[in-house]
């Protein structure tokens, strides 16, 4: 059966030394998430809450099959504290995704992505306060440099301004106090989402190796379903997260399936990495997703063109 270890992982399995295996898992998770971002970009015409819903359904199905083969209880170990952190991790993770999608809907994509990747300092601070991890000077410098790199790559308009003169003139013409307030709210919500993602990372560290990484993904999928419906009702005014499924093509269903697999892989690898590495190191590595995401942004245009040309 699975390991019976029942302790948290304050500094990873190798103490103060970084785990190459954990870093490798995180990089695989980053690649999986980047693939998912590419697929979501291709399916930009679909409601974001609908995408999250179907992604969760696919992940739940994969988890149940995997856990059944392993003979692992989907609810995790019979420990109140572990299950508490499993629910807490899933809740904060799902809320972070909803907040992030809200930011994407109401902010320019570079702005929303930049705000989302302020998760590293949140995760590091929470890990120091709640788990007792050591945030070394090198990790601190790395987080600062990482955030600076994210800002330079994303080039958010709220930090650098709009360099497009035509777009700038349009903004001046159409600007209103209401739109300014809505943008401020979107920035705040997205930043809160980054903080919640940091807490979710710390929850995984609190769980340590006491629960299978697949169990964590399963909890996330289960809790995401109602939270997605609630988010859809609050932000879009409808409980319907199934979308116009009768109008979906075979390609739509295939892409939704791929989104679910990519999301599962991203979460599974990230959880494995978090069980072996510190939150500060893992979170900083996750920020590398943005680089691949921008490459994927260009790649998605070609994929969309190819798909459109063949339908």
XYZ file of C-alpha atoms in Angstrom:
311
model
C 0.000 0.000 0.000
C 0.929 3.658 -0.084
C 3.381 5.150 2.349
C 2.246 5.454 5.931
C 4.251 8.556 6.673
C 2.188 10.953 8.719
C 4.154 14.101 9.012
C 4.108 17.452 7.328
C 6.937 18.472 5.020
C 8.331 21.740 6.367
C 11.461 21.851 4.247
C 11.132 19.005 1.785
C 12.493 15.494 2.099
C 16.060 16.674 1.882
C 15.966 19.329 4.563
C 17.435 22.594 3.367
C 18.580 21.121 0.051
C 16.418 21.565 -3.012
C 14.950 18.399 -4.537
C 15.783 17.984 -8.206
C 12.938 15.512 -8.454
C 10.489 18.054 -7.035
C 11.748 20.740 -9.422
C 11.391 18.301 -12.329
C 7.772 17.591 -11.368
C 7.062 21.317 -11.188
C 8.484 21.869 -14.663
C 6.279 19.067 -15.998
C 3.317 20.682 -14.269
C 4.214 24.013 -15.857
C 4.296 22.400 -19.292
C 0.900 20.761 -18.698
C -0.655 24.023 -17.559
C 0.832 25.846 -20.547
C -0.733 23.249 -22.828
C -4.051 23.812 -21.086
C -3.724 27.598 -21.550
C -3.120 27.025 -25.269
C -6.253 24.884 -25.555
C -8.346 27.382 -23.595
C -7.090 30.160 -25.864
C -8.176 28.164 -28.907
C -11.624 27.740 -27.294
C -11.971 31.410 -26.366
C -15.481 31.498 -27.822
C -16.708 29.221 -25.002
C -17.828 30.504 -21.589
C -14.911 30.320 -19.149
C -17.032 28.811 -16.376
C -18.182 26.152 -18.815
C -14.555 25.346 -19.570
C -13.741 25.045 -15.863
C -16.811 22.849 -15.307
C -15.965 20.343 -18.047
C -12.327 20.383 -17.037
C -13.372 19.421 -13.498
C -15.652 16.632 -14.752
C -12.848 15.115 -16.831
C -10.399 15.401 -13.923
C -12.816 13.692 -11.541
C -13.252 10.782 -13.970
C -9.483 10.375 -14.403
C -8.930 10.534 -10.640
C -11.568 7.890 -9.892
C -10.042 5.472 -12.405
C -6.504 6.089 -11.134
C -7.456 5.804 -7.468
C -9.465 2.626 -8.128
C -6.448 0.997 -9.778
C -4.258 2.021 -6.852
C -6.793 0.865 -4.284
C -6.742 4.305 -2.650
C -9.781 5.823 -0.953
C -10.826 8.949 -2.925
C -11.568 10.668 0.386
C -7.968 10.253 1.461
C -6.625 8.896 4.754
C -8.959 8.532 7.718
C -7.601 11.618 9.413
C -9.658 14.664 10.258
C -6.752 17.064 9.928
C -5.662 15.744 6.530
C -9.178 15.869 5.109
C -9.599 19.347 6.519
C -6.547 20.553 4.602
C -7.677 18.646 1.488
C -10.981 20.536 1.521
C -9.228 23.786 2.372
C -6.731 23.342 -0.443
C -9.469 22.506 -2.948
C -11.633 25.432 -1.870
C -8.862 28.002 -2.076
C -7.625 26.523 -5.355
C -11.066 26.623 -6.949
C -11.694 30.165 -5.703
C -8.339 31.257 -7.115
C -9.241 29.888 -10.551
C -12.619 31.640 -10.504
C -10.987 34.914 -9.475
C -8.403 34.498 -12.218
C -11.065 33.929 -14.868
C -12.911 37.000 -13.607
C -9.730 38.995 -14.081
C -9.299 37.660 -17.620
C -12.864 38.671 -18.460
C -12.469 42.204 -17.162
C -8.788 43.060 -17.725
C -6.364 42.907 -20.647
C -4.868 39.413 -20.650
C -1.285 40.581 -19.875
C -2.565 42.511 -16.843
C -4.545 39.552 -15.503
C -1.685 37.085 -16.005
C 0.797 39.428 -14.337
C -1.434 39.801 -11.280
C -2.007 36.040 -11.111
C 1.722 35.408 -10.989
C 2.189 37.511 -7.878
C 1.413 34.214 -6.117
C 5.126 33.490 -5.274
C 5.536 36.094 -2.511
C 2.123 35.184 -1.067
C 2.985 31.475 -0.993
C 6.408 32.136 0.520
C 5.067 34.397 3.280
C 2.212 32.031 4.130
C 4.629 29.079 4.189
C 6.930 30.894 6.610
C 4.032 31.846 8.908
C 1.952 28.646 8.742
C 4.362 25.818 7.934
C 7.615 27.117 9.365
C 9.549 26.999 6.106
C 12.733 29.007 5.805
C 12.683 31.754 3.196
C 16.354 32.257 2.444
C 17.839 35.414 0.992
C 18.394 33.637 -2.320
C 14.721 32.617 -2.478
C 13.678 36.175 -1.657
C 15.894 37.642 -4.365
C 14.668 35.013 -6.799
C 11.030 35.887 -6.098
C 11.672 39.608 -6.622
C 13.609 39.021 -9.844
C 10.921 36.594 -11.004
C 8.141 39.139 -10.451
C 10.164 41.812 -12.221
C 10.620 39.467 -15.156
C 6.918 38.692 -15.229
C 6.092 42.414 -15.290
C 8.586 43.101 -18.083
C 7.372 40.187 -20.180
C 3.656 40.848 -19.663
C 4.076 44.654 -19.941
C 0.808 45.438 -18.078
C -0.927 48.677 -19.047
C -1.565 49.652 -15.419
C 2.207 49.705 -14.835
C 3.700 50.796 -18.163
C 0.756 52.580 -19.752
C -0.656 51.928 -23.200
C 1.971 52.296 -25.910
C -0.553 52.042 -28.738
C -1.517 55.593 -29.667
C -4.717 54.551 -31.404
C -5.863 52.390 -28.503
C -4.830 55.140 -26.104
C -7.013 57.677 -27.911
C -9.933 55.249 -27.834
C -9.476 54.759 -24.116
C -9.526 58.513 -23.509
C -12.708 58.868 -25.560
C -14.589 56.002 -23.890
C -13.242 56.307 -20.358
C -15.805 56.656 -17.579
C -15.709 56.596 -13.808
C -17.660 53.338 -13.857
C -15.167 51.558 -16.108
C -12.316 52.771 -13.916
C -14.035 51.380 -10.839
C -14.731 48.055 -12.581
C -11.081 47.741 -13.524
C -10.020 48.494 -9.962
C -12.395 45.798 -8.690
C -11.061 43.317 -11.266
C -7.470 44.049 -10.195
C -8.409 43.530 -6.546
C -10.279 40.278 -7.234
C -7.419 38.883 -9.307
C -4.887 39.817 -6.640
C -7.041 38.135 -3.979
C -7.055 35.078 -6.252
C -3.254 35.080 -6.290
C -3.247 35.156 -2.491
C -5.725 32.262 -2.335
C -3.546 30.259 -4.721
C -0.651 30.863 -2.325
C -2.708 29.468 0.549
C -3.638 26.435 -1.576
C 0.072 25.733 -2.130
C 0.722 25.950 1.599
C -2.148 23.533 2.290
C -0.402 20.954 0.109
C 2.736 21.468 2.172
C 0.702 20.950 5.374
C -0.693 17.704 3.959
C 2.787 16.539 3.010
C 2.939 12.896 1.935
C -0.053 11.878 4.048
C -2.373 11.939 1.020
C -1.895 10.810 -2.554
C -1.427 13.653 -5.047
C -4.340 12.270 -7.082
C -6.611 12.585 -4.041
C -5.824 16.307 -3.951
C -6.801 16.663 -7.609
C -10.018 14.728 -6.914
C -10.997 17.056 -4.072
C -10.290 20.049 -6.302
C -12.565 18.690 -9.024
C -15.423 17.900 -6.641
C -15.379 21.285 -4.931
C -14.868 23.149 -8.223
C -18.253 21.980 -9.555
C -20.497 23.892 -7.123
C -18.083 26.814 -6.920
C -18.114 27.125 -10.697
C -21.923 27.208 -10.731
C -21.964 29.806 -7.967
C -19.376 31.912 -9.762
C -21.357 31.697 -12.995
C -24.514 32.839 -11.232
C -22.761 35.707 -9.452
C -20.803 36.994 -12.431
C -22.888 35.968 -15.437
C -26.361 35.744 -13.930
C -26.957 32.094 -14.834
C -26.576 28.733 -13.134
C -26.009 27.038 -16.495
C -22.396 25.880 -16.698
C -23.100 23.164 -19.277
C -23.129 25.700 -22.099
C -24.862 25.069 -25.405
C -23.691 21.462 -25.393
C -26.176 20.534 -28.108
C -24.305 22.894 -30.424
C -20.857 21.516 -29.545
C -18.986 19.866 -32.382
C -16.900 16.715 -32.065
C -13.823 18.960 -32.118
C -15.223 20.961 -29.162
C -15.690 17.796 -27.112
C -12.231 16.584 -28.076
C -10.639 19.883 -27.017
C -12.595 19.866 -23.744
C -11.255 16.386 -23.079
C -7.711 17.585 -23.753
C -8.245 20.563 -21.414
C -9.250 18.135 -18.670
C -6.227 15.889 -19.234
C -3.837 18.842 -19.362
C -5.378 20.335 -16.215
C -5.110 16.990 -14.443
C -1.469 16.623 -15.425
C -0.675 20.164 -14.311
C -2.257 19.696 -10.892
C -0.870 16.206 -10.348
C 2.716 17.135 -11.175
C 2.466 20.388 -9.195
C 1.161 18.531 -6.134
C 3.996 16.013 -6.403
C 6.478 18.857 -6.600
C 4.939 20.669 -3.645
C 5.243 17.517 -1.563
C 9.001 17.567 -2.137
C 9.939 21.235 -2.497
C 9.400 24.452 -0.541
C 6.529 26.746 -1.502
C 8.909 29.604 -2.315
C 10.931 27.551 -4.798
C 7.890 25.883 -6.342
C 5.948 29.119 -6.743
C 8.889 30.868 -8.386
C 9.240 27.990 -10.819
C 5.536 28.166 -11.615
C 5.990 31.757 -12.752
C 7.915 30.387 -15.722
C 4.554 29.321 -17.134
C 4.021 32.874 -18.297
C 6.944 32.674 -20.717
C 5.543 29.549 -22.350
C 2.050 31.058 -22.225
C 3.122 33.961 -24.392
C 4.664 31.559 -26.886
C 1.428 29.560 -26.721
C -0.517 32.730 -27.474
C 1.117 32.865 -30.886
C 0.851 29.106 -31.345
C -2.886 29.210 -30.600
C -3.446 31.487 -33.581
C -1.949 28.855 -35.861
C -3.882 26.021 -34.208
C -7.122 27.997 -34.472
C -6.384 28.739 -38.136
C -5.718 25.072 -38.876
C -8.888 23.934 -37.086
C -11.012 26.594 -38.778
C -9.558 25.711 -42.155
C -10.508 22.073 -41.757
C -14.095 22.601 -40.580
